[in-house]
mmCIF file of C-alpha atoms in Angstrom:
data_model
loop_
_atom_site.group_PDB
_atom_site.id
_atom_site.type_symbol
_atom_site.label_atom_id
_atom_site.label_comp_id
_atom_site.label_asym_id
_atom_site.label_seq_id
_atom_site.Cartn_x
_atom_site.Cartn_y
_atom_site.Cartn_z
ATOM 1 C CA ILE A 1 40.979 85.705 117.454
ATOM 2 C CA LYS A 2 37.770 84.363 115.981
ATOM 3 C CA GLY A 3 35.538 81.618 117.164
ATOM 4 C CA GLU A 4 32.134 80.165 117.494
ATOM 5 C CA ALA A 5 30.932 77.993 120.344
ATOM 6 C CA THR A 6 27.713 76.611 121.728
ATOM 7 C CA ILE A 7 27.448 76.356 125.506
ATOM 8 C CA THR A 8 24.694 74.269 127.086
ATOM 9 C CA GLY A 9 24.246 72.555 130.423
ATOM 10 C CA LYS A 10 24.590 73.733 133.993
ATOM 11 C CA PRO A 11 27.090 76.454 134.980
ATOM 12 C CA GLU A 12 28.907 73.932 137.203
ATOM 13 C CA GLN A 13 29.352 71.560 134.280
ATOM 14 C CA PRO A 14 28.953 73.356 130.951
ATOM 15 C CA ASP A 15 28.917 71.489 127.655
ATOM 16 C CA VAL A 16 30.990 73.525 125.194
ATOM 17 C CA LYS A 17 31.270 72.766 121.469
ATOM 18 C CA GLY A 18 32.972 74.865 118.853
ATOM 19 C CA GLN A 19 36.327 76.227 117.856
ATOM 20 C CA LEU A 20 38.681 79.074 118.574
ATOM 21 C CA ARG A 21 40.625 80.324 115.563
ATOM 22 C CA LEU A 22 43.799 82.321 116.055
ATOM 23 C CA VAL A 23 44.939 84.418 113.082
ATOM 24 C CA ASP A 24 48.147 86.499 113.149
ATOM 25 C CA VAL A 25 48.498 86.361 116.939
ATOM 26 C CA ASP A 26 51.792 87.529 118.450
ATOM 27 C CA LEU A 27 52.616 86.698 122.065
ATOM 28 C CA THR A 28 55.590 87.969 124.068
ATOM 29 C CA THR A 29 56.533 87.069 127.619
ATOM 30 C CA ALA A 30 58.226 89.630 129.866
ATOM 31 C CA ASN A 31 61.090 87.897 131.650
ATOM 32 C CA PRO A 32 62.668 86.095 129.993
ATOM 33 C CA LYS A 33 61.551 87.744 126.777
ATOM 34 C CA LEU A 34 60.170 85.038 124.494
ATOM 35 C CA ASP A 35 58.290 85.688 121.256
ATOM 36 C CA PHE A 36 55.658 83.387 119.752
ATOM 37 C CA LYS A 37 53.451 83.728 116.683
ATOM 38 C CA VAL A 38 50.387 81.815 115.572
ATOM 39 C CA LYS A 39 49.741 82.395 111.857
ATOM 40 C CA ASP A 40 46.363 80.702 111.373
ATOM 41 C CA ASP A 41 45.354 77.795 113.552
ATOM 42 C CA VAL A 42 42.376 76.315 115.384
ATOM 43 C CA ILE A 43 41.756 74.946 118.879
ATOM 44 C CA VAL A 44 38.711 72.649 118.861
ATOM 45 C CA LEU A 45 36.376 72.832 121.855
ATOM 46 C CA ASP A 46 34.345 69.740 122.631
ATOM 47 C CA SER A 47 32.209 68.741 125.605
ATOM 48 C CA SER A 48 35.126 68.118 127.931
ATOM 49 C CA SER A 49 38.366 69.182 126.264
ATOM 50 C CA LEU A 50 40.451 71.510 124.147
ATOM 51 C CA LEU A 51 41.911 69.662 121.169
ATOM 52 C CA PHE A 52 45.199 70.674 119.524
ATOM 53 C CA ASN A 53 45.641 69.052 116.117
ATOM 54 C CA LYS A 54 48.953 70.138 114.575
ATOM 55 C CA PHE A 55 48.577 73.490 116.350
ATOM 56 C CA THR A 56 51.671 75.387 115.260
ATOM 57 C CA ILE A 57 53.537 78.160 117.056
ATOM 58 C CA TYR A 58 56.335 79.941 115.170
ATOM 59 C CA ASP A 59 59.462 81.668 116.426
ATOM 60 C CA ARG A 60 60.756 84.982 115.002
ATOM 61 C CA LYS A 61 62.502 83.138 112.180
ATOM 62 C CA ASN A 62 59.285 81.257 111.264
ATOM 63 C CA ASN A 63 60.484 77.888 112.576
ATOM 64 C CA PRO A 64 57.525 75.774 113.764
ATOM 65 C CA LEU A 65 56.814 74.142 117.116
ATOM 66 C CA VAL A 66 53.895 71.730 116.644
ATOM 67 C CA ILE A 67 51.491 70.823 119.457
ATOM 68 C CA ASN A 68 49.233 67.767 119.311
ATOM 69 C CA GLY A 69 46.953 66.457 122.020
ATOM 70 C CA ARG A 70 44.286 67.626 124.406
ATOM 71 C CA LEU A 71 43.506 69.359 127.673
ATOM 72 C CA SER A 72 40.578 67.552 129.296
ATOM 73 C CA THR A 73 38.239 68.637 132.081
ATOM 74 C CA LYS A 74 34.965 67.621 133.649
ATOM 75 C CA ASP A 75 34.305 70.817 135.586
ATOM 76 C CA TYR A 76 36.633 73.514 134.139
ATOM 77 C CA LYS A 77 38.324 73.719 137.548
ATOM 78 C CA SER A 78 40.801 70.877 137.196
ATOM 79 C CA PHE A 79 42.469 69.726 134.009
ATOM 80 C CA ALA A 80 44.231 66.661 132.706
ATOM 81 C CA TYR A 81 46.519 66.854 129.713
ATOM 82 C CA ASN A 82 48.104 64.643 127.122
ATOM 83 C CA LEU A 83 50.254 66.802 124.854
ATOM 84 C CA ARG A 84 53.150 66.351 122.448
ATOM 85 C CA LEU A 85 55.420 69.217 121.419
ATOM 86 C CA ASN A 86 57.778 68.737 118.480
ATOM 87 C CA SER A 87 60.289 70.940 116.717
ATOM 88 C CA ASP A 88 63.333 70.459 114.492
ATOM 89 C CA GLU A 89 64.923 73.874 114.950
ATOM 90 C CA TYR A 90 63.074 76.321 117.178
ATOM 91 C CA TYR A 91 64.539 79.607 118.458
ATOM 92 C CA LEU A 92 63.229 79.482 122.012
ATOM 93 C CA ILE A 93 65.237 82.599 122.904
ATOM 94 C CA ASP A 94 66.305 85.085 120.226
ATOM 95 C CA ASN A 95 67.333 88.371 121.847
ATOM 96 C CA PRO A 96 69.829 90.674 120.137
ATOM 97 C CA ASP A 97 73.021 91.519 122.054
ATOM 98 C CA SER A 98 71.903 95.157 122.119
ATOM 99 C CA SER A 99 68.773 94.270 124.105
ATOM 100 C CA GLY A 100 68.598 95.036 127.792
ATOM 101 C CA ASN A 101 67.592 91.454 128.560
ATOM 102 C CA THR A 102 69.453 89.240 130.993
ATOM 103 C CA LEU A 103 69.559 86.470 128.365
ATOM 104 C CA ARG A 104 71.092 87.636 125.101
ATOM 105 C CA GLY A 105 71.666 85.727 121.911
ATOM 106 C CA SER A 106 69.924 82.591 120.679
ATOM 107 C CA LEU A 107 68.857 79.315 122.239
ATOM 108 C CA VAL A 108 67.940 76.942 119.416
ATOM 109 C CA VAL A 109 66.398 73.573 120.249
ATOM 110 C CA ALA A 110 65.058 70.467 118.591
ATOM 111 C CA SER A 111 62.448 68.807 120.768
ATOM 112 C CA ASN A 112 60.191 65.834 121.165
ATOM 113 C CA VAL A 113 58.295 66.327 124.433
ATOM 114 C CA LYS A 114 55.357 64.386 125.819
ATOM 115 C CA LEU A 115 53.402 65.816 128.787
ATOM 116 C CA VAL A 116 50.820 63.580 130.436
ATOM 117 C CA GLY A 117 49.091 64.207 133.726
ATOM 118 C CA ASN A 118 46.994 66.591 135.771
ATOM 119 C CA GLU A 119 47.479 69.217 138.476
ATOM 120 C CA LYS A 120 48.597 66.523 140.952
ATOM 121 C CA ASP A 121 50.746 64.215 138.825
ATOM 122 C CA THR A 122 52.833 65.001 135.745
ATOM 123 C CA GLN A 123 54.883 62.695 133.556
ATOM 124 C CA VAL A 124 57.372 64.397 131.232
ATOM 125 C CA ASP A 125 59.208 62.418 128.565
ATOM 126 C CA ALA A 126 61.536 64.741 126.706
ATOM 127 C CA ASP A 127 64.235 64.495 124.106
ATOM 128 C CA ILE A 128 65.640 68.018 123.744
ATOM 129 C CA THR A 129 68.732 68.840 121.710
ATOM 130 C CA ILE A 130 70.487 72.181 121.887
ATOM 131 C CA LYS A 131 71.421 72.971 118.302
ATOM 132 C CA ASP A 132 74.799 74.267 117.073
ATOM 133 C CA ALA A 133 73.238 77.619 116.140
ATOM 134 C CA THR A 134 72.892 78.367 119.883
ATOM 135 C CA ASN A 135 74.911 81.326 121.130
ATOM 136 C CA LEU A 136 73.468 82.409 124.469
ATOM 137 C CA THR A 137 74.918 84.736 127.094
ATOM 138 C CA ALA A 138 73.554 85.369 130.577
ATOM 139 C CA VAL A 139 74.362 88.916 131.650
ATOM 140 C CA SER A 140 74.391 89.951 135.299
ATOM 141 C CA SER A 141 74.858 93.407 136.754
ATOM 142 C CA SER A 142 77.557 94.208 139.291
ATOM 143 C CA ASP A 143 74.805 94.355 141.931
ATOM 144 C CA ASP A 144 73.955 90.709 141.192
ATOM 145 C CA ILE A 145 77.591 89.675 141.554
ATOM 146 C CA GLU A 146 77.669 91.072 145.094
ATOM 147 C CA LEU A 147 74.786 88.778 145.993
ATOM 148 C CA LEU A 148 76.775 85.753 144.834
ATOM 149 C CA LYS A 149 79.779 86.403 147.076
ATOM 150 C CA SER A 150 79.803 84.454 150.315
ATOM 151 C CA GLU A 151 82.690 86.231 152.042
ATOM 152 C CA GLY A 152 81.832 87.297 155.531
ATOM 153 C CA ILE A 153 78.779 85.047 155.813
ATOM 154 C CA ILE A 154 78.828 82.924 158.942
ATOM 155 C CA ASP A 155 76.320 80.178 159.600
ATOM 156 C CA PHE A 156 75.785 79.407 163.286
ATOM 157 C CA VAL A 157 74.738 75.824 163.947
ATOM 158 C CA ASP A 158 73.678 74.429 167.296
ATOM 159 C CA PRO A 159 75.676 71.173 167.648
ATOM 160 C CA ALA A 160 73.059 69.857 170.089
ATOM 161 C CA PHE A 161 70.544 69.805 167.230
ATOM 162 C CA TRP A 162 72.471 67.009 165.519
ATOM 163 C CA MET A 163 72.770 65.027 168.745
ATOM 164 C CA ASP A 164 69.119 65.203 169.859
ATOM 165 C CA THR A 165 67.352 62.378 167.986
ATOM 166 C CA THR A 166 63.905 63.759 168.856
ATOM 167 C CA LEU A 167 64.732 66.908 166.893
ATOM 168 C CA LEU A 168 65.961 64.783 164.001
ATOM 169 C CA ALA A 169 62.703 62.828 164.006
ATOM 170 C CA ALA A 170 60.690 66.070 164.058
ATOM 171 C CA GLY A 171 62.706 67.404 161.115
ATOM 172 C CA SER A 172 62.227 64.164 159.218
ATOM 173 C CA SER A 173 58.498 64.201 159.932
ATOM 174 C CA PHE A 174 58.229 67.779 158.659
ATOM 175 C CA TYR A 175 60.170 66.852 155.500
ATOM 176 C CA ASP A 176 57.969 63.795 154.871
ATOM 177 C CA SER A 177 54.750 65.817 155.269
ATOM 178 C CA LEU A 178 56.125 68.565 153.022
ATOM 179 C CA ILE A 179 57.006 66.084 150.266
ATOM 180 C CA ALA A 180 53.614 64.346 150.618
ATOM 181 C CA SER A 181 51.818 67.655 150.055
ATOM 182 C CA LEU A 182 53.604 68.408 146.770
ATOM 183 C CA PRO A 183 52.229 67.220 143.426
ATOM 184 C CA ASP A 184 54.051 64.377 141.721
ATOM 185 C CA PHE A 185 56.335 65.374 138.868
ATOM 186 C CA ASN A 186 58.170 62.714 136.897
ATOM 187 C CA LEU A 187 60.855 63.714 134.421
ATOM 188 C CA ASN A 188 62.455 61.313 131.944
#
């Protein structure tokens, strides 16, 4: 990772200008195991945003996923984003059958995704196609299968709960306040 930036202004509201160059960067997530590679690309830093201009991430087979757009901020505490992610054939998961991973095989997608929003409201417009090259298996251990069985589980319900309208109103009020506290997330 190489870069050069100039930072001026107050610590609460810095003014950053420059670029961050990623050369031969490999990233791997733990669970599920996903591999990403950036060959040679730049993220532009301006006074209030990170700009992605044809920023390309490659899978293990060198298929590109292209990111365009920006992450914007006024204070570096909260961010807004307007991003597009596009791919024609991207191996999102590519784990050999011999791996010890829960997900084995390949998940190949074509995508056209638009993410717009902030930490409180997100709009996702996505056209994702699972390609014919996909051959994915989810493996579970015998211990996991025991967790899925419901034999012998008894749920005790107080029938008076359903008859007492004050309890229903309290439950509804709790649900409404819970939903109101969550960020908006719109998926198309």
